[in-house]
mmCIF file of C-alpha atoms and ligand atoms in Angstrom:
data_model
loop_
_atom_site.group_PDB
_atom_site.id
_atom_site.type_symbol
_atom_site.label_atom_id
_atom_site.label_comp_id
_atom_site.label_asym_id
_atom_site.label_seq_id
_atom_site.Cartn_x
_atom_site.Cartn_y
_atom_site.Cartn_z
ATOM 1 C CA UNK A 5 42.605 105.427 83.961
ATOM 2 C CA UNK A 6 46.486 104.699 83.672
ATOM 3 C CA UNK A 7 49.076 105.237 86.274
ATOM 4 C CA UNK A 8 52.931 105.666 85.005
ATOM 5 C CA UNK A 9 55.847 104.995 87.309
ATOM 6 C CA UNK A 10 57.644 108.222 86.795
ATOM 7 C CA UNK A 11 59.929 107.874 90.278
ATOM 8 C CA UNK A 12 60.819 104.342 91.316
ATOM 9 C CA UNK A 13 60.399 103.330 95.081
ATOM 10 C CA UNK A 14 64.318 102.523 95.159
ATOM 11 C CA UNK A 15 64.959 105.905 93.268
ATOM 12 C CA UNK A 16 63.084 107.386 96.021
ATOM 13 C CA UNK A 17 64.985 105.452 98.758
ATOM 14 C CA UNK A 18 68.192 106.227 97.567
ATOM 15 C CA UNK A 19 67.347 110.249 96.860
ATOM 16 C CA UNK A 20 66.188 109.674 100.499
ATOM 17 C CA UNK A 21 69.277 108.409 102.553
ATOM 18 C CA UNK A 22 71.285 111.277 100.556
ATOM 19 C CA UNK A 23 69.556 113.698 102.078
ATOM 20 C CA UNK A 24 68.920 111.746 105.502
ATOM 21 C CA UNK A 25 73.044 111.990 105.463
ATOM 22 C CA UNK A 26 73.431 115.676 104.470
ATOM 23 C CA UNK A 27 70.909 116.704 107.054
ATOM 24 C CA UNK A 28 72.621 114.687 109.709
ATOM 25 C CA UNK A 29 75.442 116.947 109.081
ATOM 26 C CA UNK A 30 74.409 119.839 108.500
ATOM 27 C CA UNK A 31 72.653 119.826 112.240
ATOM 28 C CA UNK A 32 75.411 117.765 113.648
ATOM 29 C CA UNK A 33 75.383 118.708 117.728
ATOM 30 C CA UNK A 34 71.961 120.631 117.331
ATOM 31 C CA UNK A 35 68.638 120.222 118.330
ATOM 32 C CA UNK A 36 66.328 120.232 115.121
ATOM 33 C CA UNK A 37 62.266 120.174 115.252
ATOM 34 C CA UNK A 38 60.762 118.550 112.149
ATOM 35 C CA UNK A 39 57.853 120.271 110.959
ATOM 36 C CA UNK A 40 55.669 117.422 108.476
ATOM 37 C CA UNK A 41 53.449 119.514 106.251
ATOM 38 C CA UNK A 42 49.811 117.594 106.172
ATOM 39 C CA UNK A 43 48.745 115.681 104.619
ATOM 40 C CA UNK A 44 51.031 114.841 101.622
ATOM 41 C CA UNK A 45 54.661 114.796 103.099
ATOM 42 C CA UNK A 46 53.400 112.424 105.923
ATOM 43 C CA UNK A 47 55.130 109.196 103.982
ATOM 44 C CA UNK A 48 58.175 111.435 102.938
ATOM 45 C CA UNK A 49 58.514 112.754 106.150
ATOM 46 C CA UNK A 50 57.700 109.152 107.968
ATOM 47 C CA UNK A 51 60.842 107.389 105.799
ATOM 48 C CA UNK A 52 63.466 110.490 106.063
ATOM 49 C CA UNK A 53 63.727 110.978 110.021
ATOM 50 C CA UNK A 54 64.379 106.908 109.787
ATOM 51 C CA UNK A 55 67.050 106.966 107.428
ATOM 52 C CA UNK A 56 68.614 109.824 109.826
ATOM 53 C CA UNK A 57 70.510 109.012 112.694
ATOM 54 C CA UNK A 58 69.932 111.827 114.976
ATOM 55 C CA UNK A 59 67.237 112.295 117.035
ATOM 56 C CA UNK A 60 64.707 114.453 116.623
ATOM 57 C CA UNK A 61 61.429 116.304 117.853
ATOM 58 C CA UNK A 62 57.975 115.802 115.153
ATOM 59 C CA UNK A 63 55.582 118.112 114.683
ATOM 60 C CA UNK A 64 53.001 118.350 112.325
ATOM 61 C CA UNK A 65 51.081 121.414 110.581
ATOM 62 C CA UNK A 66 48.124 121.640 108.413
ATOM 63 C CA UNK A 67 47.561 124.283 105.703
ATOM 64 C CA UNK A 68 45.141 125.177 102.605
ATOM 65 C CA UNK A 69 46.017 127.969 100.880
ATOM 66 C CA UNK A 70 43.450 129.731 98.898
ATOM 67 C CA UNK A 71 43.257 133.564 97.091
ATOM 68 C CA UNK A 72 46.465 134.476 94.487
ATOM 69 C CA UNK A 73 47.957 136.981 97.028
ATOM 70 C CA UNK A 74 50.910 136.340 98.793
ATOM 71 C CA UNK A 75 51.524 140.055 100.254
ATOM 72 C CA UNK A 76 50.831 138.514 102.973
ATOM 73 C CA UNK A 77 49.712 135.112 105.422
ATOM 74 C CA UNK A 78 46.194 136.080 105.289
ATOM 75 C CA UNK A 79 44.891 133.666 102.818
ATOM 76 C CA UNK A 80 46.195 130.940 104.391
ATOM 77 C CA UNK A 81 44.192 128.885 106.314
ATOM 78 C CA UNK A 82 45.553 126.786 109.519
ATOM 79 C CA UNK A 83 43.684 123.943 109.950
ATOM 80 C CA UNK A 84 46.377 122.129 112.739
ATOM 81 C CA UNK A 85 49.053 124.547 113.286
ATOM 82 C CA UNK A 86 52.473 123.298 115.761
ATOM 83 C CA UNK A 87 51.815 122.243 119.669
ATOM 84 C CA UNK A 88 55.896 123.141 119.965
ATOM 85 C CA UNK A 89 57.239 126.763 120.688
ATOM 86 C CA UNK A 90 59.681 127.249 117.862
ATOM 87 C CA UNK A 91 61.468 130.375 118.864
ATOM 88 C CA UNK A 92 64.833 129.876 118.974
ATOM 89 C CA UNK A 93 64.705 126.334 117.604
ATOM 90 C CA UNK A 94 66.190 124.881 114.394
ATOM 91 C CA UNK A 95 63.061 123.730 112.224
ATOM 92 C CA UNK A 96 63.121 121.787 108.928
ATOM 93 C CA UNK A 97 59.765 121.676 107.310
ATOM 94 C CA UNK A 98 58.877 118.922 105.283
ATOM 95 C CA UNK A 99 56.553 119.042 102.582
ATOM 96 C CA UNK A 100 55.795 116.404 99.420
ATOM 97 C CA UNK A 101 55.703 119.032 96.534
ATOM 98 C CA UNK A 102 56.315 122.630 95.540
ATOM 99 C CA UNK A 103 54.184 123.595 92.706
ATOM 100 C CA UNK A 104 53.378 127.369 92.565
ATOM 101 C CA UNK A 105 55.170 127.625 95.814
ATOM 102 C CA UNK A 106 52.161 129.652 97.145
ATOM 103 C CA UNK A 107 51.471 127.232 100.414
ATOM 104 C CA UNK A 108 54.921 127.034 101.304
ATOM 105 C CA UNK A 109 55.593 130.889 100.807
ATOM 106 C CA UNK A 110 52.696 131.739 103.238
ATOM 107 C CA UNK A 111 54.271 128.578 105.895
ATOM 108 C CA UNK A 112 57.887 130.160 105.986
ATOM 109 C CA UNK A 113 56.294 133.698 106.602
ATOM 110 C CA UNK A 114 53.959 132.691 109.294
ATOM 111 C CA UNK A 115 56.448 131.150 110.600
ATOM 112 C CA UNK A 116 59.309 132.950 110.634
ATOM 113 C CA UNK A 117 57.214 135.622 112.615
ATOM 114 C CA UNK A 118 57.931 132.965 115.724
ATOM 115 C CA UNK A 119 61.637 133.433 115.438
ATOM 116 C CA UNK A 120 62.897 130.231 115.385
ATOM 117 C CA UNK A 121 67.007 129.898 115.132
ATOM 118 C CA UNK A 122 66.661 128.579 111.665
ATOM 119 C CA UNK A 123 63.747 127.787 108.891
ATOM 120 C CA UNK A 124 64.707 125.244 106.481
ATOM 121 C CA UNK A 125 62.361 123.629 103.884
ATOM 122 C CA UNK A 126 62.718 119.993 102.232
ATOM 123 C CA UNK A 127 60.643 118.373 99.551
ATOM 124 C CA UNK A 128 60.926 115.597 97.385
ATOM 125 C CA UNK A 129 59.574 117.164 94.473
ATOM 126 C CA UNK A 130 59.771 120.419 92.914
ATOM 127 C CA UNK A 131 57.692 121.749 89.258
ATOM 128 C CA UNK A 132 60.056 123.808 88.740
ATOM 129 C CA UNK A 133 58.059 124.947 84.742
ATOM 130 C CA UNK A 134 54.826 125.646 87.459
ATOM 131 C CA UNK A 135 56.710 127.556 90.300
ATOM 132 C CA UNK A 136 55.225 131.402 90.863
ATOM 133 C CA UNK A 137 56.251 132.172 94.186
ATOM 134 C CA UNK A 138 60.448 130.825 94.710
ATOM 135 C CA UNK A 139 60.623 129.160 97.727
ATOM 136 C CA UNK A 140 64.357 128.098 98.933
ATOM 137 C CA UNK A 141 64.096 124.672 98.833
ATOM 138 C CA UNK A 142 67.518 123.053 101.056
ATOM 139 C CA UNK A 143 66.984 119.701 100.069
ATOM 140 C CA UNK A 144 65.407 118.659 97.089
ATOM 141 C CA UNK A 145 64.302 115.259 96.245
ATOM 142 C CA UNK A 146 63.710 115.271 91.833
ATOM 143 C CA UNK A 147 62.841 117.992 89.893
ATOM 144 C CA UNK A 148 59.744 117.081 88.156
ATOM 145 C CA UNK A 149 58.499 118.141 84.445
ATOM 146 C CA UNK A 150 54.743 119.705 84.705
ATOM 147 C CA UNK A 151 53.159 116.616 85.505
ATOM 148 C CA UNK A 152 50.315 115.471 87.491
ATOM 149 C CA UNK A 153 51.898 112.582 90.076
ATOM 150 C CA UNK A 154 50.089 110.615 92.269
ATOM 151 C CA UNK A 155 51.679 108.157 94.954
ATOM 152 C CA UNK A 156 54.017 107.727 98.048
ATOM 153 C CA UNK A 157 51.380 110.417 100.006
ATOM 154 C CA UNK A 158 50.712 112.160 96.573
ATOM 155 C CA UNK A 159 46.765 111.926 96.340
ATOM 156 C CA UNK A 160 44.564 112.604 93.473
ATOM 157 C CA UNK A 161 40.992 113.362 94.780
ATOM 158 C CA UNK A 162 42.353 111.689 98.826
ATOM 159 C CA UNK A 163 43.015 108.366 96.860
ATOM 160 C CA UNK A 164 46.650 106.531 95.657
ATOM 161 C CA UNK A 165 48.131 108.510 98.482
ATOM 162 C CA UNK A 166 49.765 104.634 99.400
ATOM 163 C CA UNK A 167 51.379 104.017 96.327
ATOM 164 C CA UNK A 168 54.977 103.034 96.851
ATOM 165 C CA UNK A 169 56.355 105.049 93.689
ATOM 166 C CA UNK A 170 55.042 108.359 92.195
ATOM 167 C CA UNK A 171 53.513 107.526 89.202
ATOM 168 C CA UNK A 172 51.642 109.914 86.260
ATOM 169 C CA UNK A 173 48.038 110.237 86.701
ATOM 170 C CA UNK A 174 46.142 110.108 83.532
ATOM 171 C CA UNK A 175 42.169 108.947 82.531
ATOM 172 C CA UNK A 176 41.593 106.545 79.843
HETATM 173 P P1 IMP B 220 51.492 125.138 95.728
HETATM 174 O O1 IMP B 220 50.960 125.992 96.814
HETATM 175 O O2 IMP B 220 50.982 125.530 94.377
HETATM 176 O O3 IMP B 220 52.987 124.997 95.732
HETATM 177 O O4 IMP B 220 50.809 123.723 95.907
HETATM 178 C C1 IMP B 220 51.339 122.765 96.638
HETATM 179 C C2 IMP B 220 50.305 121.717 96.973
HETATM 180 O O5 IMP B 220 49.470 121.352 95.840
HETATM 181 C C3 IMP B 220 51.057 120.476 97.341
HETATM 182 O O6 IMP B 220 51.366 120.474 98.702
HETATM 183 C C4 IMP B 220 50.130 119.391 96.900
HETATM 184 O O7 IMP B 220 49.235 119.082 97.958
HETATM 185 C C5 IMP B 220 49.342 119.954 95.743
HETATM 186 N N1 IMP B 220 49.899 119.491 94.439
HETATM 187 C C6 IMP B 220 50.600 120.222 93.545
HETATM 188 N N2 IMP B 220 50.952 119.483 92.479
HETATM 189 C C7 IMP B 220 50.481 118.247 92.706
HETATM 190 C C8 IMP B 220 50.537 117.006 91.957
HETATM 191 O O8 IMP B 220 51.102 116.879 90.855
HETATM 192 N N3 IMP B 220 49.933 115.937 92.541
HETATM 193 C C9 IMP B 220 49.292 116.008 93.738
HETATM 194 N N4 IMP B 220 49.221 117.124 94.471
HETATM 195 C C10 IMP B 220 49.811 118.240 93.961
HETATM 196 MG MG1 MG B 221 51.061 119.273 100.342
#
């Protein structure tokens, strides 16, 4: 088993306090909830809202997708969904990685059926060569080759969720 560094932990920093700064202001003067998809944006999400300067309310949601279909939210399954009332409220969802783009499709149209003020999505990483369903992704992190990464709340199996860098997963 061999891990690669393919993203260095200052890379990542400094990806991150450019987009801590946009955010800032782009909801300058607003009230924003932060949505932190579990469990692999919680380290993403956890160093972002501290590199921004505004305050802001945390929630968390938990999701498994399963089935092809994305006509519609049914084959999602919520396993924590939000304690806040988002209608009306600007929400940024956070999430580690779009791949297929099928979780995130079927979290922006749940959602969205709550009528929040705005729905905007970051991740850090995007497979863009993998992605079926296109999710609008406002801040991106690094576009990623068709890789299997592991690290900085990336898990392979649960495990190297801690690393401080994403790294390439391989055996042997
Ligand atoms: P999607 O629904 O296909 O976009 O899948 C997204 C989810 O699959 C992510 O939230 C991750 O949990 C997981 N995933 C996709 N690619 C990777 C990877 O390279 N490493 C670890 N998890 C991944
Ligand atoms: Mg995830």
């Amino acid at each position: 088993m061999a891990i690669d560094v393919l993203i260095s932990k200052e890379s990542i920093e400094n990806r991150i306090i450019d987009i801590a700064k946009e955010i800032d202001k782009d909801y300058e003067g607003k009230d924003l909830v932060v949505v932190c998809v579990l469990n692999g944006a919680f380290v993403f999400c956890s160093d972002l809202i501290r590199k921004m300067q505004k305050h802001v309310y945390v929630d968390f949601m938990k999701a498994s997708s399963y089935g092809e279909s994305t006509v519609s939210s049914g084959n999602l399954r919520i396993d924590l969904d939000l304690k806040v009332d988002i209608e009306g409220k600007h929400v940024l969802l956070i999430e580690d990685i779009v791949d297929t783009g099928l979780t995130l499709t079927n979290i922006i149209e749940r959602l969205s059926k709550r009528n929040p003020a705005s729905l905007k999505l970051a991740s850090l990483l995007f497979k863009k060569a993998r992605n079926k369903y296109p999710v609008p992704i406002d801040y991106l992190g690094f576009d990623i080759e068709d890789l299997f990464v592991i690290g900085y709340g990336l898990d392979f199996a649960g495990k190297y969720r801690e690393l401080p860098y994403i790294g390439v997963y391989s055996e042997d």
